[in-house]
Short mmCIF file of C-alpha atoms in Angstrom, two decimals:
data_model
loop_
_atom_site.label_atom_id
_atom_site.label_comp_id
_atom_site.label_asym_id
_atom_site.label_seq_id
_atom_site.Cartn_x
_atom_site.Cartn_y
_atom_site.Cartn_z
CA MET Y 1 0.05 -0.05 0.16
CA LEU Y 2 1.12 3.59 -0.57
CA SER Y 3 2.25 4.95 2.68
CA ASP Y 4 1.85 8.66 1.51
CA SER Y 5 -1.66 10.20 1.64
CA LYS Y 6 -3.52 9.88 -1.58
CA ASN Y 7 -3.71 13.70 -2.13
CA ASP Y 8 0.08 14.11 -1.47
CA ILE Y 9 1.03 11.41 -3.97
CA ILE Y 10 -1.32 12.76 -6.65
CA LYS Y 11 0.10 16.27 -6.22
CA ARG Y 12 3.64 15.03 -6.46
CA VAL Y 13 2.81 12.95 -9.59
CA LEU Y 14 1.33 16.03 -11.15
CA ASN Y 15 4.34 18.04 -10.32
CA ASN Y 16 6.68 15.53 -12.09
CA ASP Y 17 8.23 14.14 -9.02
CA HIS Y 18 10.00 11.09 -10.40
CA ARG Y 19 10.17 9.36 -7.14
CA ALA Y 20 6.39 9.54 -6.62
CA ILE Y 21 5.93 8.38 -10.28
CA SER Y 22 8.24 5.41 -9.69
CA LYS Y 23 6.45 4.63 -6.45
CA VAL Y 24 3.01 4.67 -8.19
CA ILE Y 25 4.27 2.48 -11.00
CA THR Y 26 5.61 -0.03 -8.54
CA GLU Y 27 2.19 -0.30 -6.87
CA ILE Y 28 0.65 -0.77 -10.39
CA GLU Y 29 3.06 -3.76 -10.99
CA SER Y 30 2.30 -5.23 -7.69
CA GLY Y 31 -1.42 -5.22 -8.33
CA ASP Y 32 -2.40 -2.93 -5.44
CA GLU Y 33 -5.90 -1.83 -5.96
CA THR Y 34 -4.95 1.42 -4.13
CA PHE Y 35 -4.05 2.62 -7.63
CA ASN Y 36 -7.71 2.46 -8.75
CA SER Y 37 -8.77 5.43 -6.73
CA LEU Y 38 -5.68 7.29 -7.56
CA HIS Y 39 -6.23 6.71 -11.30
CA SER Y 40 -9.60 8.27 -10.99
CA LYS Y 41 -7.86 11.48 -9.84
CA LEU Y 42 -5.03 11.25 -12.33
CA PHE Y 43 -7.03 10.44 -15.53
CA PRO Y 44 -8.34 13.93 -16.23
CA TYR Y 45 -4.67 15.03 -16.66
CA THR Y 46 -3.68 12.18 -19.12
CA LYS Y 47 -5.24 13.43 -22.47
CA ASP Y 48 -2.65 15.81 -23.84
CA SER Y 49 0.19 13.29 -24.31
CA ILE Y 50 0.98 11.86 -27.64
CA ARG Y 51 1.41 8.03 -27.19
CA ILE Y 52 3.80 6.31 -29.65
CA GLY Y 53 4.23 2.59 -29.88
CA ILE Y 54 7.39 0.99 -31.15
CA THR Y 55 7.46 -2.67 -31.89
CA GLY Y 56 9.29 -5.18 -33.92
CA PRO Y 57 11.40 -8.42 -33.61
CA PRO Y 58 14.24 -8.79 -31.14
CA GLY Y 59 17.44 -7.21 -32.44
CA ALA Y 60 15.69 -4.69 -34.69
CA GLY Y 61 17.35 -1.74 -32.69
CA LYS Y 62 14.16 -0.36 -31.05
CA SER Y 63 15.96 0.80 -28.00
CA THR Y 64 18.63 2.74 -29.99
CA LEU Y 65 15.68 4.14 -32.26
CA THR Y 66 13.79 5.19 -29.08
CA ASP Y 67 16.85 6.88 -27.71
CA LYS Y 68 17.32 8.98 -30.77
CA LEU Y 69 13.62 10.01 -30.80
CA VAL Y 70 13.90 10.83 -27.16
CA ASP Y 71 16.87 13.17 -28.00
CA LYS Y 72 14.97 14.81 -30.81
CA TYR Y 73 11.90 15.55 -28.65
CA LEU Y 74 14.21 16.96 -25.80
CA LYS Y 75 15.70 19.36 -28.48
CA MET Y 76 12.06 20.48 -29.10
CA LYS Y 77 11.86 21.33 -25.40
CA LYS Y 78 9.33 18.37 -24.92
CA SER Y 79 9.38 15.94 -22.06
CA VAL Y 80 9.23 12.23 -22.71
CA GLY Y 81 8.28 9.12 -20.77
CA VAL Y 82 9.31 5.70 -21.91
CA ILE Y 83 7.67 2.28 -20.88
CA ALA Y 84 10.06 -0.32 -22.21
CA VAL Y 85 8.12 -3.65 -22.19
CA ASP Y 86 10.38 -6.68 -22.12
CA PRO Y 87 9.24 -10.21 -22.69
CA SER Y 88 8.50 -12.04 -19.47
CA SER Y 89 9.39 -15.71 -19.03
CA PRO Y 90 6.16 -17.88 -19.31
CA PHE Y 91 7.78 -20.05 -16.47
CA THR Y 92 9.03 -17.48 -13.92
CA GLY Y 93 7.33 -14.25 -14.97
CA GLY Y 94 10.67 -12.67 -15.06
CA ALA Y 95 11.77 -10.08 -17.68
CA LEU Y 96 14.95 -9.27 -19.40
CA LEU Y 97 15.00 -5.72 -18.24
CA GLY Y 98 17.88 -4.50 -20.45
CA ASP Y 99 16.34 -1.20 -21.80
CA ARG Y 100 16.82 0.57 -18.52
CA VAL Y 101 20.51 -0.12 -18.95
CA ARG Y 102 20.75 0.72 -22.61
CA MET Y 103 18.86 4.08 -22.25
CA ASN Y 104 20.61 5.48 -19.10
CA ASN Y 105 21.83 8.69 -20.69
CA TYR Y 106 18.71 10.48 -19.20
CA ILE Y 107 18.98 9.25 -15.59
CA TRP Y 108 19.27 12.69 -14.25
CA ASN Y 109 17.18 14.43 -16.70
CA GLU Y 110 13.83 15.58 -15.07
CA ASN Y 111 12.22 15.78 -18.66
CA VAL Y 112 12.73 12.07 -19.33
CA PHE Y 113 11.38 9.15 -17.16
CA ILE Y 114 12.22 5.60 -18.43
CA ARG Y 115 10.77 2.55 -16.79
CA SER Y 116 11.07 -1.23 -17.79
CA MET Y 117 8.22 -3.42 -17.18
CA GLY Y 118 7.63 -7.16 -17.93
CA SER Y 119 5.04 -8.12 -20.36
CA GLN Y 120 3.78 -11.01 -17.94
CA GLY Y 121 3.19 -13.35 -20.66
CA ASN Y 122 0.90 -11.17 -22.70
CA LEU Y 123 1.43 -12.14 -26.40
CA GLY Y 124 1.01 -8.56 -27.55
CA GLY Y 125 3.85 -7.49 -25.41
CA LEU Y 126 1.80 -5.01 -23.59
CA ASN Y 127 -0.51 -5.42 -20.66
CA ARG Y 128 -3.08 -3.39 -18.69
CA LYS Y 129 -0.35 -2.28 -16.15
CA SER Y 130 1.82 -0.96 -18.86
CA GLN Y 131 -1.07 1.22 -20.06
CA GLU Y 132 -1.78 2.39 -16.61
CA ALA Y 133 1.97 3.32 -16.11
CA GLY Y 134 1.54 5.30 -19.33
CA ASP Y 135 -1.34 7.15 -17.78
CA VAL Y 136 0.84 8.12 -14.82
CA LEU Y 137 3.60 9.52 -17.13
CA ALA Y 138 1.03 11.37 -19.08
CA ALA Y 139 -0.54 12.82 -15.80
CA SER Y 140 3.00 13.90 -14.74
CA GLY Y 141 3.17 16.24 -17.79
CA LYS Y 142 5.13 14.12 -20.24
CA ASP Y 143 4.32 15.55 -23.74
CA ILE Y 144 5.27 12.17 -25.33
CA VAL Y 145 4.89 8.69 -23.97
CA ILE Y 146 6.58 5.93 -25.83
CA TYR Y 147 5.85 2.10 -25.52
CA GLU Y 148 8.67 0.07 -26.73
CA THR Y 149 7.87 -3.64 -26.91
CA VAL Y 150 8.90 -6.84 -28.72
CA GLY Y 151 6.65 -8.00 -31.32
CA VAL Y 152 5.68 -11.49 -31.79
CA GLY Y 153 3.55 -11.80 -34.94
CA GLN Y 154 -0.13 -10.91 -34.93
CA GLY Y 155 0.03 -10.50 -31.26
CA GLU Y 156 1.47 -7.04 -31.92
CA HIS Y 157 -2.13 -5.82 -32.24
CA GLU Y 158 -2.22 -5.35 -28.55
CA ILE Y 159 0.06 -2.22 -28.91
CA SER Y 160 -2.63 -0.62 -30.95
CA ASN Y 161 -4.85 -0.51 -27.82
CA ALA Y 162 -2.25 1.64 -26.16
CA ALA Y 163 -0.80 4.19 -28.67
CA ASP Y 164 -1.84 6.85 -30.92
CA ILE Y 165 0.74 5.99 -33.55
CA ILE Y 166 2.36 2.75 -34.14
CA LEU Y 167 5.91 2.20 -35.55
CA VAL Y 168 6.75 -1.27 -36.73
CA VAL Y 169 10.56 -1.76 -36.88
CA LEU Y 170 12.13 -4.36 -39.09
CA VAL Y 171 15.74 -5.06 -40.22
CA PRO Y 172 17.22 -6.47 -43.55
CA GLU Y 173 17.33 -9.94 -42.08
CA SER Y 174 13.53 -9.77 -41.96
CA GLY Y 175 13.40 -9.69 -45.75
CA ASP Y 176 12.22 -13.17 -46.29
CA ASP Y 177 9.77 -13.20 -43.41
CA VAL Y 178 8.16 -9.95 -44.43
CA GLN Y 179 6.35 -11.90 -47.21
CA LEU Y 180 4.70 -13.92 -44.58
CA MET Y 181 3.29 -10.99 -42.73
CA LYS Y 182 -0.54 -11.11 -42.14
CA ALA Y 183 -2.95 -8.41 -42.53
CA GLY Y 184 -3.20 -7.80 -38.93
CA LEU Y 185 0.35 -6.62 -38.74
CA VAL Y 186 -0.07 -4.36 -41.80
CA GLU Y 187 -3.21 -2.92 -40.41
CA ILE Y 188 -1.76 -1.77 -37.07
CA ALA Y 189 1.39 -0.04 -38.54
CA ASP Y 190 1.15 3.76 -39.21
CA ILE Y 191 4.79 3.88 -40.03
CA PHE Y 192 7.25 1.14 -41.09
CA VAL Y 193 10.92 1.59 -40.21
CA VAL Y 194 13.63 -0.41 -41.98
CA ASN Y 195 16.45 0.00 -39.45
CA LYS Y 196 20.18 -0.94 -39.82
CA SER Y 197 19.67 0.02 -43.43
CA ASP Y 198 23.33 0.26 -44.04
CA ARG Y 199 23.29 -3.53 -44.22
CA ASP Y 200 22.71 -5.49 -47.36
CA GLY Y 201 19.10 -6.21 -48.26
CA SER Y 202 17.56 -2.90 -46.89
CA ASP Y 203 16.44 -1.89 -50.33
CA ARG Y 204 14.84 -5.23 -50.96
CA LEU Y 205 13.05 -5.22 -47.61
CA ALA Y 206 11.63 -1.74 -48.11
CA GLN Y 207 10.38 -2.79 -51.55
CA SER Y 208 8.87 -6.04 -50.02
CA ILE Y 209 7.01 -3.83 -47.31
CA LYS Y 210 5.55 -1.74 -50.06
CA ASN Y 211 4.37 -4.82 -52.10
CA VAL Y 212 2.75 -6.22 -49.08
CA LEU Y 213 1.06 -2.97 -48.27
CA HIS Y 214 -0.24 -2.87 -51.93
CA ILE Y 215 -1.64 -6.33 -51.46
CA PHE Y 216 -3.49 -5.37 -48.28
CA LYS Y 217 -4.41 -2.00 -49.29
CA ASN Y 218 -6.96 -0.29 -47.20
CA LYS Y 219 -9.23 2.19 -49.14
CA ASP Y 220 -10.04 4.14 -45.84
CA ARG Y 221 -6.52 5.23 -45.29
CA GLN Y 222 -3.21 5.96 -47.05
CA ASP Y 223 -0.50 3.30 -47.17
CA PRO Y 224 1.91 3.62 -44.22
CA PRO Y 225 5.18 5.22 -45.29
CA VAL Y 226 8.36 3.23 -45.16
CA PHE Y 227 11.46 5.06 -43.62
CA ARG Y 228 14.98 3.62 -43.70
CA THR Y 229 17.16 4.38 -40.72
CA THR Y 230 20.46 3.51 -39.17
CA ALA Y 231 19.72 4.46 -35.59
CA SER Y 232 23.20 3.61 -34.24
CA LEU Y 233 24.76 6.08 -36.61
CA GLY Y 234 21.85 8.63 -36.28
CA LEU Y 235 21.05 8.22 -40.04
CA GLY Y 236 17.46 8.74 -41.19
CA ILE Y 237 16.24 9.97 -37.83
CA ASP Y 238 15.27 13.34 -38.96
CA GLY Y 239 13.21 12.02 -41.82
CA LEU Y 240 11.51 9.56 -39.51
CA PHE Y 241 10.83 12.22 -36.81
CA ASN Y 242 9.30 14.55 -39.47
CA GLY Y 243 7.13 11.58 -40.59
CA ILE Y 244 5.85 11.08 -37.13
CA GLU Y 245 5.13 14.83 -36.72
CA THR Y 246 3.15 14.80 -40.15
CA PHE Y 247 1.08 11.83 -39.15
CA VAL Y 248 0.29 13.34 -35.78
CA GLY Y 249 -0.77 16.68 -37.44
CA GLU Y 250 -2.78 14.95 -40.23
CA SER Y 251 -4.56 12.59 -37.63
CA LYS Y 252 -5.52 15.36 -35.49
CA SER Y 253 -6.99 17.37 -38.34
CA ASN Y 254 -9.00 14.43 -39.82
CA GLY Y 255 -10.46 13.16 -36.55
CA HIS Y 256 -8.34 9.99 -36.63
CA PHE Y 257 -6.71 10.68 -33.33
CA GLU Y 258 -10.10 11.23 -31.59
CA ASN Y 259 -11.68 8.20 -33.04
CA LYS Y 260 -8.82 5.93 -32.17
CA ARG Y 261 -8.75 7.25 -28.53
CA THR Y 262 -12.50 6.54 -28.27
CA VAL Y 263 -12.03 2.92 -29.47
CA ARG Y 264 -9.12 2.57 -27.00
CA TYR Y 265 -11.12 3.89 -24.17
CA ARG Y 266 -13.94 1.42 -25.01
CA ASN Y 267 -11.65 -1.43 -25.17
CA ARG Y 268 -10.10 -0.58 -21.84
CA VAL Y 269 -13.51 -0.48 -20.18
CA TYR Y 270 -14.40 -3.82 -21.77
CA ASN Y 271 -11.29 -5.46 -20.67
CA LEU Y 272 -11.47 -4.30 -17.04
CA VAL Y 273 -15.05 -5.44 -16.76
CA GLN Y 274 -14.01 -8.84 -18.08
CA GLU Y 275 -10.97 -9.01 -15.71
CA LYS Y 276 -13.04 -7.98 -12.65
CA LEU Y 277 -15.91 -10.40 -13.40
CA THR Y 278 -13.47 -13.34 -14.03
CA LYS Y 279 -11.59 -12.54 -10.78
CA LYS Y 280 -14.85 -12.32 -8.92
CA PHE Y 281 -16.25 -15.58 -10.49
CA TRP Y 282 -13.23 -17.80 -9.69
CA THR Y 283 -13.53 -18.11 -6.05
CA GLN Y 284 -11.58 -20.75 -4.13
CA ILE Y 285 -14.63 -22.89 -3.79
CA LYS Y 286 -15.27 -22.82 -7.51
CA LEU Y 287 -11.74 -23.62 -8.34
CA LYS Y 288 -11.96 -26.73 -6.05
CA LYS Y 289 -15.05 -27.78 -7.67
CA LEU Y 290 -13.33 -27.48 -11.09
CA ASP Y 291 -10.36 -29.52 -9.92
CA GLY Y 292 -12.73 -32.24 -8.60
CA MET Y 293 -14.60 -32.28 -11.89
CA ILE Y 294 -11.38 -32.91 -14.03
CA ASN Y 295 -9.16 -34.58 -11.41
CA ASP Y 296 -8.99 -37.73 -13.51
CA LEU Y 297 -8.68 -36.78 -17.09
CA ASN Y 298 -8.37 -40.28 -18.37
CA ASN Y 299 -11.80 -41.30 -16.97
CA ASN Y 300 -13.34 -37.90 -17.70
CA GLN Y 301 -15.66 -38.21 -20.95
CA SER Y 302 -17.21 -34.77 -20.42
CA SER Y 303 -16.69 -32.13 -22.98
CA PRO Y 304 -15.18 -28.99 -21.62
CA TYR Y 305 -18.51 -27.27 -22.64
CA ASP Y 306 -20.29 -29.71 -20.41
CA VAL Y 307 -18.15 -28.88 -17.53
CA VAL Y 308 -18.61 -25.16 -18.06
CA ASN Y 309 -22.37 -25.63 -18.16
CA GLN Y 310 -22.24 -27.58 -14.94
CA ILE Y 311 -20.13 -24.92 -13.24
CA LEU Y 312 -22.41 -22.15 -14.36
CA LYS Y 313 -25.43 -24.16 -13.35
CA LYS Y 314 -24.22 -24.58 -9.83
CA THR Y 315 -23.25 -21.00 -9.67
CA ASN Y 316 -26.88 -19.91 -10.62
CA GLU Y 317 -28.52 -22.28 -8.21
#
């Protein structure tokens, strides 16, 4: 539980107190429901931040790219929050929290807050807690909130529930795999980035992406632009940054931003209701009944649907 009074911690977060921000995010990670009441007070201050999602396969250079974008925003006198979501182990729940080490240039900069979080097994790389941490950063006055996460195929669609603009980062070694991209990946990307473009095959990859985009062309929007960067050398960053700014400006003017945020809000409410009902339903008594019903799988001839109906019937009695 938070030891500080609720009003005090809210005031400190709104004043960009990084220790308070860190403490609140720790409470989010621990699942402390104290945050629920805090969120109600912080949420009205979360709407001005632009949220950027950066996703792609391991080794694509997402952290380096994020670092360069942070630097660009700082030069524009804007503040930035970064949620670096690392893949959690499906066995231990532990995460490889390397981004905090890789992006430690800003550790003493009050205009930058970087936090690594585990995905906790979520295939999309993001979970509810990551989005709530983003809300805290937005409430603290961060102009830009960046979610950096490892993409794992179509599960990457989860990031679209958290961000206003999605950057999908690929590298030349992805050239053969890009042909296998499904429509879901194409649909979430607002911008494609071919990073490490100083390597052989970058031209071919960029063209392959454009070919795939043509196949899955969406008449309701323009094809996502494809930018080539070599983030480690700072090459192509200006062009990408300008592309992001252009997308943001156009999305605000044509209503795309507002529509996307409305859908995101609806999805969050839906998921929270689902989570709360599931948690409330599975009491220890029901879990014991379930274990008893399926204890001997070899002799259990009941369909899973039959078991569900029996559990629900007993619940309603």
